[in-house]
Amino acid sequence: MKSKETILETNNKQKEFYNTKKKNFATKVWSKIRNGVLNKIKKNIGVQDQSYELHKDWFGELSSKKVLDLGCFSGNYWSIYLAENSKEYLGIDLSDVAIEKLRKKIEHLPNARAEAIDFLSDEFSIDNFDLIYAYGVLHHFENTTILIDRLNEKLAPEGEIISYDPLETSLPIKIVRTLYRPFQSDAAWEWPFTKKTFYQFKNSFDIVERRGLLGKSKWIAIINLLPISAEKKIKIGQQWHNQDWNNSINSDAALFSCMHITMLMKKKTSL
């Protein structure tokens, strides 16, 4: 497992990657599948909107909260909402190019700022956050132990984390990712959650709620090839999604069949 110093070096490469967006052919193809086919499926069956609305519910009342928007790039779906409604908002990302764009979006808000900095760096000394919002971020840290220690260090005593990350616990997805990985431009910082990763978080935080997405419903990609109406395809996809959404709350088997996981985690109370 990589040390903190090695990860910081890797993150410098990650910064350059996201500043330039230079991808090889294989990564471009994977991005097209992920951002094209999968996003279309998620949109058609309501997966993405349901996740966003759940996150908003999990935010709770923000007016008294100090919020860290971790790895927010130039602003995710909820960045502006968090900046406008929290007591104090800080958005951070490795990419100074992206952060400059976010700065311009929130410069009129006296309680909000954005900074290009590494979350693991000693230069990032701010702590006592009531909420850390990490959308598509936590799987970028290969060393989960170092990440969890840092999250705990930065959270207030009753602090919470809201996360959304890819899973690599479904056998078909694991096979696809294994075949793709040798050709992947961003492989050094792309570490989809394994079962071990999930249990590390489960043992380190109180998981208030969790949901799995694109489990059974990922197979709608096959159903879409069948000669049936679009309405029928959407209905099947929605039914399968609802099963994934509801069954993954308590069933690890249902959760691990999914491609994505979102969690509301709370810092454990010290004994």
XYZ file of N, CA and C in Angstrom:
813
model
N 0.841 -1.195 0.000
C 0.000 0.000 0.000
C 0.877 1.245 0.000
N 0.532 2.224 -0.798
C 1.367 3.405 -0.947
C 1.377 4.264 0.314
N 2.515 4.918 0.540
C 2.656 5.837 1.655
C 2.018 7.178 1.300
N 1.868 8.025 2.301
C 1.294 9.351 2.078
C 2.139 10.148 1.102
N 3.465 10.075 1.236
C 4.361 10.831 0.362
C 4.214 10.389 -1.092
N 4.091 9.081 -1.310
C 3.921 8.563 -2.668
C 2.583 8.996 -3.255
N 1.558 8.999 -2.408
C 0.232 9.429 -2.869
C 0.245 10.899 -3.252
N 0.952 11.725 -2.476
C 1.051 13.149 -2.801
C 1.726 13.355 -4.155
N 2.727 12.526 -4.449
C 3.394 12.596 -5.751
C 2.424 12.199 -6.869
N 1.660 11.145 -6.616
C 0.661 10.705 -7.591
C -0.382 11.786 -7.822
N -0.751 12.484 -6.759
C -1.762 13.531 -6.873
C -1.290 14.711 -7.719
N 0.011 14.939 -7.760
C 0.543 15.972 -8.652
C 0.287 15.591 -10.109
N 0.425 14.305 -10.410
C 0.131 13.814 -11.755
C -1.373 13.899 -12.028
N -2.152 13.611 -10.983
C -3.607 13.699 -11.120
C -4.024 15.141 -11.405
N -3.393 16.087 -10.737
C -3.676 17.507 -10.964
C -3.427 17.863 -12.428
N -2.278 17.424 -12.948
C -1.935 17.717 -14.345
C -2.952 17.091 -15.293
N -3.381 15.872 -14.966
C -4.350 15.172 -15.807
C -5.664 15.948 -15.894
N -6.156 16.409 -14.743
C -7.442 17.104 -14.735
C -7.334 18.538 -15.231
N -6.132 19.092 -15.189
C -5.936 20.416 -15.775
C -5.933 20.361 -17.297
N -5.381 19.289 -17.835
C -5.236 19.182 -19.285
C -6.283 18.281 -19.936
N -6.854 17.354 -19.140
C -7.836 16.387 -19.632
C -7.290 15.544 -20.789
N -5.986 15.221 -20.738
C -5.378 14.395 -21.775
C -5.666 12.923 -21.490
N -6.457 12.296 -22.349
C -6.832 10.895 -22.184
C -6.388 10.100 -23.401
N -5.952 8.850 -23.148
C -5.618 7.996 -24.279
C -6.904 7.420 -24.884
N -6.757 6.659 -25.951
C -7.924 6.156 -26.682
C -8.824 5.291 -25.797
N -8.207 4.385 -25.015
C -8.985 3.480 -24.176
C -9.797 4.248 -23.134
N -9.194 5.270 -22.540
C -9.882 6.060 -21.530
C -11.001 6.880 -22.148
N -10.781 7.364 -23.371
C -11.837 8.104 -24.068
C -13.035 7.201 -24.345
N -12.761 5.952 -24.739
C -13.852 4.997 -25.004
C -14.618 4.705 -23.727
N -13.868 4.438 -22.641
C -14.514 4.154 -21.353
C -15.341 5.353 -20.887
N -14.819 6.560 -21.051
C -15.543 7.771 -20.658
C -16.823 7.928 -21.465
N -16.749 7.558 -22.739
C -17.935 7.664 -23.592
C -19.005 6.688 -23.135
N -18.584 5.477 -22.763
C -19.534 4.486 -22.255
C -20.136 4.959 -20.942
N -19.263 5.422 -20.041
C -19.700 5.855 -18.712
C -20.572 7.098 -18.794
N -20.123 8.093 -19.560
C -20.842 9.358 -19.619
C -21.967 9.357 -20.650
N -21.906 8.395 -21.558
C -22.951 8.312 -22.567
C -23.991 7.274 -22.237
N -23.628 6.017 -22.399
C -24.580 4.918 -22.208
C -25.107 4.853 -20.780
N -24.187 4.827 -19.795
C -24.619 4.694 -18.401
C -25.417 5.901 -17.923
N -24.963 7.107 -18.283
C -25.696 8.301 -17.872
C -27.084 8.361 -18.492
N -27.203 7.859 -19.725
C -28.514 7.823 -20.367
C -29.436 6.865 -19.639
N -28.890 5.709 -19.242
C -29.673 4.741 -18.475
C -30.109 5.351 -17.149
N -29.167 5.980 -16.447
C -29.473 6.579 -15.145
C -30.535 7.662 -15.269
N -30.444 8.442 -16.329
C -31.417 9.514 -16.534
C -32.803 8.948 -16.855
N -32.836 7.942 -17.726
C -34.126 7.382 -18.150
C -34.888 6.727 -17.007
N -34.176 6.093 -16.085
C -34.877 5.383 -15.005
C -34.853 6.155 -13.685
N -34.323 7.395 -13.734
C -34.397 8.263 -12.569
C -33.358 8.040 -11.503
N -32.306 7.301 -11.829
C -31.273 6.981 -10.835
C -30.556 8.232 -10.353
N -30.079 9.060 -11.285
C -29.263 10.203 -10.909
C -30.038 11.223 -10.093
N -31.245 11.568 -10.554
C -32.047 12.556 -9.832
C -32.377 12.080 -8.432
N -32.668 10.819 -8.290
C -33.004 10.271 -6.976
C -31.804 10.356 -6.035
N -30.621 10.130 -6.549
C -29.409 10.239 -5.735
C -29.194 11.674 -5.279
N -29.326 12.609 -6.201
C -29.136 14.011 -5.854
C -30.139 14.472 -4.798
N -31.385 14.080 -4.960
C -32.406 14.486 -3.995
C -32.156 13.855 -2.628
N -31.654 12.625 -2.627
C -31.312 11.983 -1.365
C -30.193 12.741 -0.669
N -29.206 13.173 -1.427
C -28.103 13.949 -0.850
C -28.616 15.245 -0.237
N -29.540 15.889 -0.920
C -30.108 17.135 -0.389
C -30.811 16.880 0.944
N -31.540 15.777 1.032
C -32.187 15.404 2.296
C -31.130 15.160 3.378
N -30.057 14.496 2.995
C -28.988 14.194 3.952
C -28.268 15.453 4.422
N -28.210 16.491 3.596
C -27.559 17.738 4.019
C -28.190 18.277 5.303
N -29.520 18.164 5.376
C -30.226 18.730 6.515
C -30.155 20.252 6.497
N -30.347 20.861 7.640
C -30.284 22.312 7.764
C -28.823 22.759 7.706
N -28.489 23.556 6.709
C -27.094 23.918 6.451
C -26.655 25.225 7.104
N -27.595 26.016 7.571
C -27.280 27.376 8.017
C -26.305 27.432 9.182
N -26.182 26.331 9.926
C -25.249 26.309 11.056
C -24.038 25.413 10.793
N -23.874 24.962 9.534
C -22.839 23.977 9.236
C -21.644 24.559 8.470
N -20.481 24.082 8.855
C -19.241 24.362 8.147
C -19.024 23.205 7.178
N -19.002 23.492 5.875
C -19.031 22.455 4.846
C -17.738 22.427 4.037
N -17.222 21.222 3.827
C -16.103 20.997 2.910
C -16.629 20.246 1.695
N -16.497 20.849 0.535
C -16.870 20.232 -0.737
C -15.587 19.641 -1.315
N -15.363 18.369 -1.039
C -14.077 17.724 -1.331
C -14.004 17.239 -2.773
N -12.934 17.635 -3.471
C -12.751 17.193 -4.854
C -13.870 17.667 -5.757
N -14.263 18.924 -5.594
C -15.469 19.446 -6.260
C -15.227 19.873 -7.699
N -13.973 19.881 -8.150
C -13.577 20.349 -9.484
C -14.079 21.790 -9.673
N -14.776 22.102 -10.746
C -15.262 23.471 -10.956
C -16.656 23.666 -10.382
N -17.111 22.669 -9.629
C -18.450 22.718 -9.039
C -19.243 21.508 -9.467
N -19.715 20.706 -8.491
C -20.570 19.576 -8.806
C -22.045 20.011 -8.772
N -22.940 19.073 -8.820
C -24.369 19.378 -8.898
C -24.828 20.266 -7.744
N -24.286 20.023 -6.536
C -24.766 20.731 -5.344
C -23.808 21.802 -4.839
N -22.708 22.061 -5.496
C -21.712 23.000 -4.969
C -22.280 24.393 -4.695
N -22.980 24.946 -5.648
C -23.525 26.298 -5.469
C -24.582 26.316 -4.374
N -25.400 25.287 -4.315
C -26.416 25.187 -3.267
C -25.759 25.151 -1.891
N -24.708 24.354 -1.760
C -23.985 24.272 -0.493
C -23.358 25.614 -0.144
N -22.761 26.275 -1.134
C -22.113 27.563 -0.905
C -23.121 28.633 -0.482
N -24.296 28.585 -1.073
C -25.314 29.600 -0.788
C -26.012 29.392 0.548
N -26.060 28.164 1.023
C -26.895 27.872 2.182
C -26.145 27.496 3.459
N -24.867 27.206 3.377
C -24.124 26.800 4.572
C -23.587 28.023 5.317
N -23.292 27.815 6.586
C -22.694 28.883 7.400
C -21.327 29.248 6.873
N -20.582 28.226 6.473
C -19.246 28.416 5.924
C -18.981 27.314 4.907
N -18.536 27.698 3.730
C -18.319 26.728 2.636
C -16.897 26.845 2.113
N -16.263 25.685 1.925
C -14.953 25.625 1.286
C -14.959 24.502 0.265
N -14.716 24.852 -0.993
C -14.577 23.856 -2.046
C -13.109 23.679 -2.378
N -12.638 22.431 -2.377
C -11.233 22.191 -2.698
C -11.108 21.145 -3.803
N -10.044 21.291 -4.583
C -9.749 20.337 -5.646
C -8.272 20.464 -5.996
N -7.713 19.436 -6.583
C -6.320 19.474 -7.015
C -6.115 20.443 -8.176
N -7.123 20.558 -9.025
C -7.002 21.352 -10.244
C -7.182 22.849 -9.979
N -6.115 23.622 -10.160
C -6.225 25.073 -9.996
C -7.043 25.690 -11.132
N -7.016 25.054 -12.306
C -7.817 25.544 -13.431
C -9.304 25.447 -13.106
N -9.708 24.305 -12.561
C -11.117 24.106 -12.209
C -11.534 25.001 -11.049
N -10.682 25.118 -10.052
C -11.013 25.920 -8.875
C -11.192 27.388 -9.226
N -10.411 27.872 -10.173
C -10.570 29.262 -10.595
C -11.971 29.494 -11.166
N -12.500 28.510 -11.862
C -13.864 28.618 -12.402
C -14.878 28.644 -11.269
N -14.666 27.808 -10.243
C -15.577 27.790 -9.110
C -15.505 29.103 -8.341
N -14.317 29.646 -8.196
C -14.162 30.927 -7.486
C -15.052 32.009 -8.106
N -15.071 32.050 -9.421
C -15.860 33.066 -10.117
C -17.357 32.866 -9.874
N -17.758 31.609 -9.696
C -19.174 31.314 -9.468
C -19.637 31.717 -8.075
N -18.715 31.709 -7.109
C -19.116 31.957 -5.718
C -18.499 33.224 -5.135
N -17.853 34.039 -5.962
C -17.142 35.202 -5.440
C -18.062 36.224 -4.778
N -19.356 36.169 -5.083
C -20.309 37.108 -4.480
C -20.794 36.649 -3.110
N -20.374 35.457 -2.687
C -20.828 34.902 -1.413
C -19.744 35.093 -0.354
N -20.012 35.898 0.676
C -18.981 36.188 1.683
C -18.588 34.993 2.543
N -19.461 33.999 2.619
C -19.198 32.833 3.472
C -18.571 31.670 2.707
N -18.270 31.884 1.424
C -17.820 30.773 0.576
C -16.497 31.102 -0.105
N -15.655 30.073 -0.217
C -14.413 30.236 -0.955
C -13.997 28.905 -1.559
N -13.055 28.961 -2.482
C -12.559 27.769 -3.166
C -11.041 27.810 -3.172
N -10.421 26.649 -3.040
C -8.967 26.603 -2.938
C -8.434 25.356 -3.655
N -7.375 25.547 -4.430
C -6.695 24.431 -5.090
C -5.642 23.892 -4.139
N -5.924 22.758 -3.534
C -5.024 22.190 -2.535
C -5.269 20.695 -2.412
N -4.275 19.961 -1.989
C -4.380 18.523 -1.788
C -4.946 18.258 -0.394
N -5.997 17.489 -0.321
C -6.656 17.161 0.947
C -5.690 16.521 1.941
N -4.710 15.767 1.440
C -3.762 15.066 2.306
C -2.554 15.919 2.680
N -2.390 17.049 2.021
C -1.225 17.885 2.238
C -1.235 18.524 3.621
N -0.050 18.704 4.186
C 0.071 19.401 5.474
C -0.354 20.856 5.352
N -0.331 21.398 4.146
C -0.752 22.777 3.916
C -2.249 22.952 4.157
N -2.985 21.856 4.053
C -4.423 21.943 4.300
C -4.667 21.721 5.793
N -4.725 22.821 6.534
C -4.773 22.756 7.997
C -6.156 23.016 8.587
N -7.126 23.351 7.765
C -8.471 23.654 8.266
C -9.169 22.359 8.682
N -9.906 22.426 9.775
C -10.606 21.231 10.244
C -11.952 21.615 10.866
N -12.502 20.704 11.629
C -13.762 20.924 12.346
C -14.952 21.141 11.401
N -14.986 20.354 10.319
C -16.101 20.446 9.364
C -17.306 19.644 9.867
N -18.470 20.239 9.768
C -19.705 19.548 10.141
C -20.151 18.586 9.050
N -19.801 18.922 7.807
C -20.181 18.085 6.663
C -19.070 18.078 5.639
N -18.710 16.889 5.191
C -17.799 16.726 4.054
C -18.594 16.072 2.934
N -18.751 16.801 1.840
C -19.457 16.265 0.676
C -18.419 15.787 -0.328
N -18.418 14.490 -0.607
C -17.403 13.880 -1.477
C -18.108 13.128 -2.603
N -18.456 13.842 -3.645
C -19.161 13.220 -4.774
C -18.142 12.714 -5.792
N -18.044 11.390 -5.909
C -17.123 10.779 -6.860
C -15.665 11.038 -6.516
N -15.337 11.020 -5.221
C -14.012 11.445 -4.781
C -13.254 10.383 -3.989
N -13.902 9.712 -3.049
C -13.196 8.853 -2.106
C -12.475 7.684 -2.783
N -12.951 7.262 -3.934
C -12.293 6.151 -4.626
C -11.005 6.582 -5.325
N -10.635 7.863 -5.234
C -9.385 8.343 -5.819
C -8.204 8.151 -4.883
N -8.450 7.615 -3.696
C -7.390 7.402 -2.710
C -7.106 5.904 -2.594
N -5.919 5.491 -3.024
C -5.585 4.071 -2.976
C -5.474 3.566 -1.544
N -4.867 4.352 -0.670
C -4.672 3.940 0.713
C -5.862 4.400 1.542
N -6.800 3.498 1.746
C -8.035 3.832 2.448
C -7.779 4.179 3.909
N -6.800 3.556 4.509
C -6.480 3.828 5.909
C -6.049 5.281 6.098
N -5.158 5.756 5.231
C -4.714 7.148 5.294
C -5.886 8.087 5.065
N -6.748 7.762 4.107
C -7.917 8.588 3.810
C -8.850 8.671 5.013
N -9.172 7.536 5.599
C -10.097 7.508 6.737
C -9.530 8.297 7.915
N -8.253 8.142 8.176
C -7.625 8.904 9.264
C -7.738 10.405 9.009
N -7.535 10.798 7.765
C -7.616 12.225 7.408
C -9.043 12.746 7.525
N -10.004 11.962 7.089
C -11.404 12.363 7.206
C -11.787 12.570 8.667
N -11.401 11.638 9.503
C -11.689 11.764 10.931
C -11.015 12.985 11.534
N -9.815 13.271 11.076
C -9.064 14.426 11.560
C -9.764 15.732 11.209
N -10.407 15.760 10.052
C -11.013 16.990 9.558
C -12.468 17.181 9.999
N -13.107 16.132 10.469
C -14.508 16.224 10.881
C -14.646 16.795 12.282
N -15.733 17.551 12.488
C -16.126 17.978 13.824
C -16.604 16.746 14.589
N -16.727 16.824 15.913
C -17.134 15.651 16.713
C -18.400 14.962 16.230
N -19.386 15.720 15.751
C -20.630 15.136 15.246
C -20.691 15.195 13.724
N -19.521 15.319 13.094
C -19.472 15.540 11.659
C -19.934 14.365 10.821
N -20.380 14.680 9.608
C -20.911 13.670 8.686
C -20.214 13.762 7.332
N -20.226 12.642 6.628
C -19.688 12.548 5.267
C -20.789 12.022 4.352
N -20.948 12.653 3.212
C -21.842 12.139 2.176
C -20.969 11.790 0.974
N -21.025 10.537 0.564
C -20.144 10.071 -0.505
C -20.941 9.413 -1.628
N -20.307 9.372 -2.798
C -20.859 8.664 -3.961
C -19.662 8.155 -4.753
N -19.578 6.818 -4.925
C -18.405 6.229 -5.567
C -18.774 4.975 -6.346
N -17.925 4.607 -7.313
C -18.129 3.347 -8.041
C -17.729 2.148 -7.189
N -18.407 1.038 -7.429
C -18.095 -0.232 -6.779
C -17.466 -1.181 -7.794
N -16.578 -2.037 -7.296
C -15.996 -3.082 -8.136
C -16.269 -4.435 -7.475
N -17.495 -4.625 -7.026
C -17.853 -5.828 -6.279
C -18.727 -6.780 -7.081
N -19.219 -6.332 -8.214
C -19.998 -7.181 -9.111
C -19.034 -7.858 -10.085
N -19.096 -9.179 -10.203
C -18.141 -9.930 -11.016
C -18.056 -9.427 -12.456
N -19.163 -9.193 -13.159
C -19.050 -8.709 -14.545
C -18.308 -7.370 -14.639
N -18.587 -6.477 -13.687
C -17.928 -5.172 -13.697
C -16.455 -5.313 -13.350
N -16.145 -6.193 -12.433
C -14.748 -6.420 -12.054
C -13.948 -6.941 -13.254
N -14.562 -7.850 -14.012
C -13.887 -8.401 -15.191
C -13.621 -7.309 -16.219
N -14.643 -6.475 -16.475
C -14.496 -5.388 -17.448
C -13.414 -4.414 -17.007
N -13.443 -4.032 -15.726
C -12.455 -3.073 -15.218
C -11.043 -3.667 -15.235
N -10.926 -4.961 -14.960
C -9.619 -5.616 -14.979
C -9.030 -5.614 -16.385
N -9.877 -5.852 -17.374
C -9.417 -5.838 -18.763
C -9.038 -4.436 -19.215
N -9.762 -3.449 -18.705
C -9.543 -2.063 -19.121
C -8.345 -1.419 -18.426
N -8.079 -1.822 -17.183
C -7.107 -1.127 -16.335
C -5.713 -0.959 -16.947
N -5.144 -1.958 -17.624
C -3.799 -1.775 -18.178
C -3.702 -0.642 -19.199
N -4.832 -0.243 -19.764
C -4.848 0.792 -20.803
C -5.381 2.133 -20.291
N -5.679 2.211 -19.004
C -6.378 3.352 -18.417
C -5.418 4.505 -18.111
N -5.734 5.711 -18.605
C -4.879 6.878 -18.379
C -4.798 7.260 -16.908
N -5.913 7.105 -16.200
C -6.002 7.574 -14.818
C -6.009 6.428 -13.801
N -5.395 5.310 -14.167
C -5.412 4.124 -13.309
C -4.767 4.368 -11.947
N -3.776 5.252 -11.885
C -3.028 5.461 -10.636
C -3.879 6.051 -9.531
N -4.985 6.688 -9.881
C -5.848 7.285 -8.847
C -7.321 6.880 -8.997
N -7.558 5.801 -9.678
C -8.919 5.275 -9.804
C -8.985 3.930 -9.093
N -9.622 3.893 -7.925
C -9.696 2.685 -7.114
C -11.141 2.445 -6.669
N -12.000 1.955 -7.577
C -13.397 1.672 -7.204
C -13.451 0.814 -5.947
N -14.460 1.035 -5.139
C -14.567 0.344 -3.852
C -14.675 -1.168 -4.027
N -13.885 -1.883 -3.269
C -14.015 -3.329 -3.146
C -14.823 -3.625 -1.882
N -15.087 -4.893 -1.629
C -15.758 -5.252 -0.376
C -14.904 -4.821 0.815
N -13.604 -5.014 0.688
C -12.702 -4.625 1.767
C -12.790 -3.129 2.046
N -12.818 -2.328 0.979
C -12.924 -0.879 1.142
C -14.194 -0.511 1.889
N -15.311 -1.109 1.460
C -16.589 -0.809 2.103
C -16.537 -1.133 3.586
N -15.999 -2.293 3.928
C -15.967 -2.689 5.340
C -15.003 -1.825 6.145
N -13.983 -1.279 5.510
C -13.101 -0.337 6.208
C -13.884 0.908 6.623
N -14.710 1.402 5.723
C -15.541 2.562 6.057
C -16.600 2.195 7.098
N -17.173 1.026 6.946
C -18.209 0.584 7.884
C -17.648 0.452 9.296
N -16.408 -0.007 9.409
C -15.795 -0.177 10.723
C -15.303 1.134 11.324
N -15.125 2.143 10.462
C -14.540 3.407 10.919
C -15.566 4.499 11.177
N -16.738 4.379 10.565
C -17.790 5.382 10.728
C -19.116 4.685 11.014
N -20.047 5.439 11.544
C -21.414 4.946 11.662
C -22.118 5.233 10.340
N -22.474 4.194 9.594
C -23.186 4.388 8.330
C -24.664 4.580 8.652
N -25.107 5.822 8.553
C -26.491 6.174 8.878
C -27.439 5.607 7.826
N -27.014 5.710 6.569
C -27.823 5.179 5.463
C -26.910 4.931 4.279
N -27.283 3.944 3.484
C -26.516 3.631 2.279
C -27.480 3.187 1.191
N -27.096 3.376 -0.038
C -27.893 2.924 -1.185
C -26.953 2.434 -2.279
N -27.376 1.379 -2.960
C -26.648 0.883 -4.114
C -27.405 1.222 -5.386
N -26.681 1.484 -6.451
C -27.289 1.849 -7.724
C -26.690 1.026 -8.858
N -27.501 0.772 -9.863
C -27.083 0.012 -11.037
C -26.622 -1.389 -10.658
N -27.492 -2.091 -9.972
C -27.274 -3.500 -9.674
C -27.988 -4.308 -10.738
N -29.173 -4.774 -10.403
C -29.983 -5.455 -11.416
C -30.283 -4.513 -12.578
N -30.449 -3.237 -12.258
C -30.850 -2.268 -13.287
C -29.763 -2.014 -14.330
N -28.517 -2.413 -14.059
C -27.471 -2.212 -15.078
C -27.746 -3.054 -16.318
N -28.509 -4.132 -16.142
C -28.793 -5.012 -17.275
C -29.837 -4.445 -18.217
N -30.346 -3.258 -17.903
C -31.262 -2.606 -18.836
C -30.532 -2.295 -20.145
N -29.196 -2.239 -20.080
C -28.410 -2.028 -21.304
C -28.660 -3.157 -22.298
N -28.894 -4.374 -21.797
C -29.215 -5.517 -22.655
C -30.669 -5.443 -23.103
N -31.540 -5.089 -22.169
C -32.970 -4.969 -22.498
C -33.186 -3.932 -23.597
N -32.372 -2.898 -23.604
C -32.509 -1.843 -24.613
C -32.273 -2.351 -26.032
N -31.650 -3.517 -26.164
C -31.396 -4.097 -27.488
C -32.595 -4.888 -28.017
N -33.543 -5.175 -27.127
C -34.699 -5.978 -27.511
C -35.735 -5.147 -28.274
N -36.493 -5.795 -29.158
C -37.500 -5.076 -29.953
C -38.800 -4.844 -29.182
N -38.712 -4.095 -28.086
C -39.899 -3.720 -27.310
C -39.928 -2.208 -27.183
N -41.068 -1.671 -26.783
C -41.237 -0.225 -26.759
C -40.317 0.439 -25.733
N -40.009 1.719 -25.980
C -39.172 2.485 -25.064
C -39.833 2.591 -23.694
N -41.167 2.724 -23.700
C -41.905 2.832 -22.437
C -41.753 1.565 -21.598
N -41.799 0.421 -22.256
C -41.654 -0.862 -21.569
C -40.243 -0.997 -20.995
N -39.254 -0.585 -21.776
C -37.863 -0.655 -21.323
C -37.658 0.208 -20.079
N -38.205 1.429 -20.113
C -38.074 2.342 -18.975
C -38.767 1.774 -17.745
N -39.941 1.182 -17.945
C -40.685 0.607 -16.830
C -39.895 -0.534 -16.179
N -39.315 -1.399 -17.005
C -38.499 -2.501 -16.471
C -37.300 -1.936 -15.705
N -36.639 -0.944 -16.299
C -35.481 -0.334 -15.658
C -35.826 0.300 -14.322
N -36.956 0.968 -14.254
C -37.383 1.605 -13.007
C -37.696 0.570 -11.935
N -38.334 -0.513 -12.335
C -38.644 -1.590 -11.379
C -37.357 -2.189 -10.819
N -36.408 -2.442 -11.693
C -35.137 -3.020 -11.244
C -34.363 -2.040 -10.371
N -34.405 -0.771 -10.750
C -33.718 0.241 -9.942
C -34.310 0.324 -8.534
N -35.630 0.299 -8.443
C -36.274 0.369 -7.127
C -35.878 -0.825 -6.255
N -35.711 -1.980 -6.883
C -35.251 -3.154 -6.130
C -33.824 -2.934 -5.623
N -32.950 -2.426 -6.494
C -31.577 -2.132 -6.079
C -31.569 -1.115 -4.946
N -32.321 -0.064 -5.120
C -32.366 1.077 -4.186
C -32.821 0.642 -2.799
N -33.866 -0.178 -2.760
C -34.443 -0.578 -1.478
C -33.724 -1.772 -0.842
N -33.343 -2.741 -1.650
C -32.704 -3.943 -1.092
C -31.292 -3.680 -0.580
N -30.617 -2.692 -1.169
C -29.222 -2.431 -0.798
C -29.085 -1.730 0.552
N -30.183 -1.292 1.139
C -30.125 -0.620 2.438
C -29.579 -1.565 3.501
N -30.070 -2.805 3.482
C -29.696 -3.749 4.527
C -28.967 -4.998 4.020
N -29.090 -5.287 2.728
C -28.496 -6.503 2.188
C -27.142 -6.218 1.543
N -26.073 -6.801 2.086
C -24.756 -6.638 1.483
C -24.701 -7.286 0.108
N -25.405 -8.404 -0.050
C -25.416 -9.090 -1.345
C -26.019 -8.186 -2.419
N -27.120 -7.521 -2.080
C -27.754 -6.604 -3.026
C -26.849 -5.411 -3.300
N -26.208 -4.911 -2.257
C -25.307 -3.770 -2.409
C -24.134 -4.116 -3.325
N -23.541 -5.279 -3.112
C -22.341 -5.656 -3.861
C -22.633 -6.072 -5.301
N -23.902 -6.179 -5.652
C -24.251 -6.436 -7.049
C -24.307 -5.134 -7.851
N -24.189 -4.016 -7.151
C -24.349 -2.703 -7.775
C -23.029 -2.143 -8.309
N -23.143 -1.167 -9.196
C -21.975 -0.501 -9.760
C -21.574 0.738 -8.967
N -22.534 1.341 -8.248
C -22.266 2.564 -7.497
C -22.819 2.442 -6.088
N -22.226 3.190 -5.173
C -22.698 3.235 -3.798
C -22.691 4.687 -3.317
N -23.722 5.068 -2.588
C -23.754 6.368 -1.930
C -24.048 6.141 -0.457
N -23.348 6.902 0.403
C -23.469 6.683 1.842
C -23.532 7.996 2.614
N -24.278 7.966 3.700
C -24.254 9.016 4.709
C -23.577 8.407 5.924
N -22.387 8.929 6.245
C -21.590 8.387 7.337
C -21.393 9.443 8.420
N -21.364 8.996 9.648
C -21.192 9.908 10.791
C -19.963 9.500 11.589
N -19.234 10.500 12.052
C -18.042 10.232 12.850
C -18.435 9.482 14.117
N -17.698 8.434 14.420
C -17.998 7.641 15.602
C -17.724 8.464 16.863
N -18.555 8.269 17.873
C -18.366 8.945 19.148
C -17.222 8.282 19.892
N -16.285 9.073 20.356
C -15.146 8.529 21.084
C -15.595 7.941 22.405
N -15.043 6.779 22.753
C -15.401 6.114 24.007
C -14.629 6.739 25.164
